[in-house]
Amino acid sequence: MDNEFKPALIIVDLQEDFCPPNGALAVAEGRSIAPTINNLLRLPFVKKIATKDFHPPDHVSFASNHLEPHNKPFTSFVTIPNPNNPNETHTSRLWPIHCVQGTPGAELIPELNTSLVDLVIEKGQDSRVEMYSAFEAPFRHPIVKEASSKLAQSLREAGVTDVFVVGLAMDYCVQSTAIDAVAEGFKTYVISEATRAVDSSEQSWRKTEKECDNAGVKFIALAGEELAKVRSMQDV
Ligand code: VGL
Ligand code: ZN
């Protein structure tokens, strides 16, 4: 059926380390989106997935794993090669130590109603590569299969057509996950009220929106027609 509509909800990295007051990489107002996301979890999405940034202690994105002077969290960058092709490289920002496997900072925040989540996907476990996207690392020549998650597969198995992305952080993992969702063939939306950015400036927000728009990701509002369509599924 051409007009089949099977929406999924992807909740990106709603974890302690991305939330005030104690998160190592706290995103302003990060915790405040939990009630909105819990309301979304009550809608009839065919699949509800939460992702977790889940790094080993020696992860390449931690500033502390690099040498002076290029090891300042938030301001230093590192050039990361594709583990399977040194000629493909990717420049990436360095961060404070965050979301280390087995630490409290890696936990989903308790405000999130995980009883309504079908599947939790961990990402970023390969210490050699940064992985903002819940689908795969940013390399394409070739794709780093060892780092890929089972997200695309599980969406396809559920027959998903449309993907609604929320969570943290809008300008990193939400953006990358949404752009990869388009590349995987899904109609993709980011719900503006249900995400927050590391850089919350108007200028940065607009830049992210533009990059998403160029990639075919649509920013929508809670009150928009796309979610009305999801809500209407429970009435039929
Ligand atoms: C993220 C920075 C580093 C995110 C993850 O979830 O947006 N940002 N690791
Ligand atoms: Zn990370």
PDB file of N, CA, C and O in Angstrom, residues 24 29-30 32 51 55 65 67 80 87 113 120 162 167 192 203 217:
ATOM      1  N   ALA A  24      27.932  15.465  32.933  1.00  0.00           N
ATOM      2  CA  ALA A  24      29.284  15.877  32.515  1.00  0.00           C
ATOM      3  C   ALA A  24      29.220  16.740  31.254  1.00  0.00           C
ATOM      4  O   ALA A  24      30.086  17.581  31.007  1.00  0.00           O
ATOM      5  N   GLU A  29      18.431  22.768  29.941  1.00  0.00           N
ATOM      6  CA  GLU A  29      17.022  22.339  29.917  1.00  0.00           C
ATOM      7  C   GLU A  29      16.833  20.901  29.436  1.00  0.00           C
ATOM      8  O   GLU A  29      15.719  20.487  29.113  1.00  0.00           O
ATOM      9  N   GLY A  30      17.915  20.133  29.382  1.00  0.00           N
ATOM     10  CA  GLY A  30      17.811  18.771  28.844  1.00  0.00           C
ATOM     11  C   GLY A  30      16.754  17.930  29.538  1.00  0.00           C
ATOM     12  O   GLY A  30      16.014  17.190  28.906  1.00  0.00           O
ATOM     13  N   SER A  32      14.128  18.912  30.993  1.00  0.00           N
ATOM     14  CA  SER A  32      12.773  19.475  30.917  1.00  0.00           C
ATOM     15  C   SER A  32      11.919  18.870  29.808  1.00  0.00           C
ATOM     16  O   SER A  32      10.703  19.028  29.803  1.00  0.00           O
ATOM     17  N   THR A  51      17.766   5.506  22.619  1.00  0.00           N
ATOM     18  CA  THR A  51      19.181   5.216  22.384  1.00  0.00           C
ATOM     19  C   THR A  51      20.005   5.699  23.574  1.00  0.00           C
ATOM     20  O   THR A  51      19.596   6.597  24.316  1.00  0.00           O
ATOM     21  N   HIS A  55      29.939   4.792  25.895  1.00  0.00           N
ATOM     22  CA  HIS A  55      31.353   4.777  25.530  1.00  0.00           C
ATOM     23  C   HIS A  55      32.237   3.952  26.463  1.00  0.00           C
ATOM     24  O   HIS A  55      32.036   3.961  27.679  1.00  0.00           O
ATOM     25  N   ASN A  65      41.698  11.826  26.488  1.00  0.00           N
ATOM     26  CA  ASN A  65      42.448  10.745  25.830  1.00  0.00           C
ATOM     27  C   ASN A  65      43.397  11.266  24.756  1.00  0.00           C
ATOM     28  O   ASN A  65      43.969  10.475  23.997  1.00  0.00           O
ATOM     29  N   LEU A  67      46.570  14.393  23.601  1.00  0.00           N
ATOM     30  CA  LEU A  67      47.725  15.090  24.167  1.00  0.00           C
ATOM     31  C   LEU A  67      47.560  16.605  24.103  1.00  0.00           C
ATOM     32  O   LEU A  67      46.889  17.132  23.225  1.00  0.00           O
ATOM     33  N   ILE A  80      39.837  11.980  12.888  1.00  0.00           N
ATOM     34  CA  ILE A  80      39.658  10.543  13.117  1.00  0.00           C
ATOM     35  C   ILE A  80      39.637   9.815  11.774  1.00  0.00           C
ATOM     36  O   ILE A  80      38.834  10.153  10.908  1.00  0.00           O
ATOM     37  N   ASN A  87      42.513   6.720   4.436  1.00  0.00           N
ATOM     38  CA  ASN A  87      42.351   7.885   3.564  1.00  0.00           C
ATOM     39  C   ASN A  87      41.026   8.618   3.776  1.00  0.00           C
ATOM     40  O   ASN A  87      40.864   9.743   3.305  1.00  0.00           O
ATOM     41  N   ASN A 113       9.730   7.525  30.998  1.00  0.00           N
ATOM     42  CA  ASN A 113       8.892   6.354  31.282  1.00  0.00           C
ATOM     43  C   ASN A 113       9.327   5.184  30.401  1.00  0.00           C
ATOM     44  O   ASN A 113       8.736   4.893  29.368  1.00  0.00           O
ATOM     45  N   VAL A 120      15.971  -0.540  23.674  1.00  0.00           N
ATOM     46  CA  VAL A 120      17.037   0.418  23.967  1.00  0.00           C
ATOM     47  C   VAL A 120      18.250   0.033  23.126  1.00  0.00           C
ATOM     48  O   VAL A 120      18.675  -1.131  23.128  1.00  0.00           O
ATOM     49  N   ASP A 162       7.866   6.051   8.734  1.00  0.00           N
ATOM     50  CA  ASP A 162       8.164   7.418   9.183  1.00  0.00           C
ATOM     51  C   ASP A 162       8.841   7.383  10.548  1.00  0.00           C
ATOM     52  O   ASP A 162       8.426   6.624  11.424  1.00  0.00           O
ATOM     53  N   GLY A 167      14.887  14.215  21.703  1.00  0.00           N
ATOM     54  CA  GLY A 167      15.940  13.921  22.666  1.00  0.00           C
ATOM     55  C   GLY A 167      17.117  14.869  22.571  1.00  0.00           C
ATOM     56  O   GLY A 167      17.007  16.023  22.163  1.00  0.00           O
ATOM     57  N   SER A 192      10.358  19.818  17.433  1.00  0.00           N
ATOM     58  CA  SER A 192      11.101  20.949  18.011  1.00  0.00           C
ATOM     59  C   SER A 192      10.982  21.058  19.529  1.00  0.00           C
ATOM     60  O   SER A 192      11.974  21.305  20.214  1.00  0.00           O
ATOM     61  N   GLN A 203      21.403  31.372  16.378  1.00  0.00           N
ATOM     62  CA  GLN A 203      22.188  31.181  15.163  1.00  0.00           C
ATOM     63  C   GLN A 203      22.522  29.698  14.932  1.00  0.00           C
ATOM     64  O   GLN A 203      22.393  29.171  13.829  1.00  0.00           O
ATOM     65  N   VAL A 217      15.246  16.305   6.302  1.00  0.00           N
ATOM     66  CA  VAL A 217      14.613  16.144   7.615  1.00  0.00           C
ATOM     67  C   VAL A 217      13.701  17.332   7.858  1.00  0.00           C
ATOM     68  O   VAL A 217      14.110  18.474   7.678  1.00  0.00           O
TER      69      VAL A 217
END
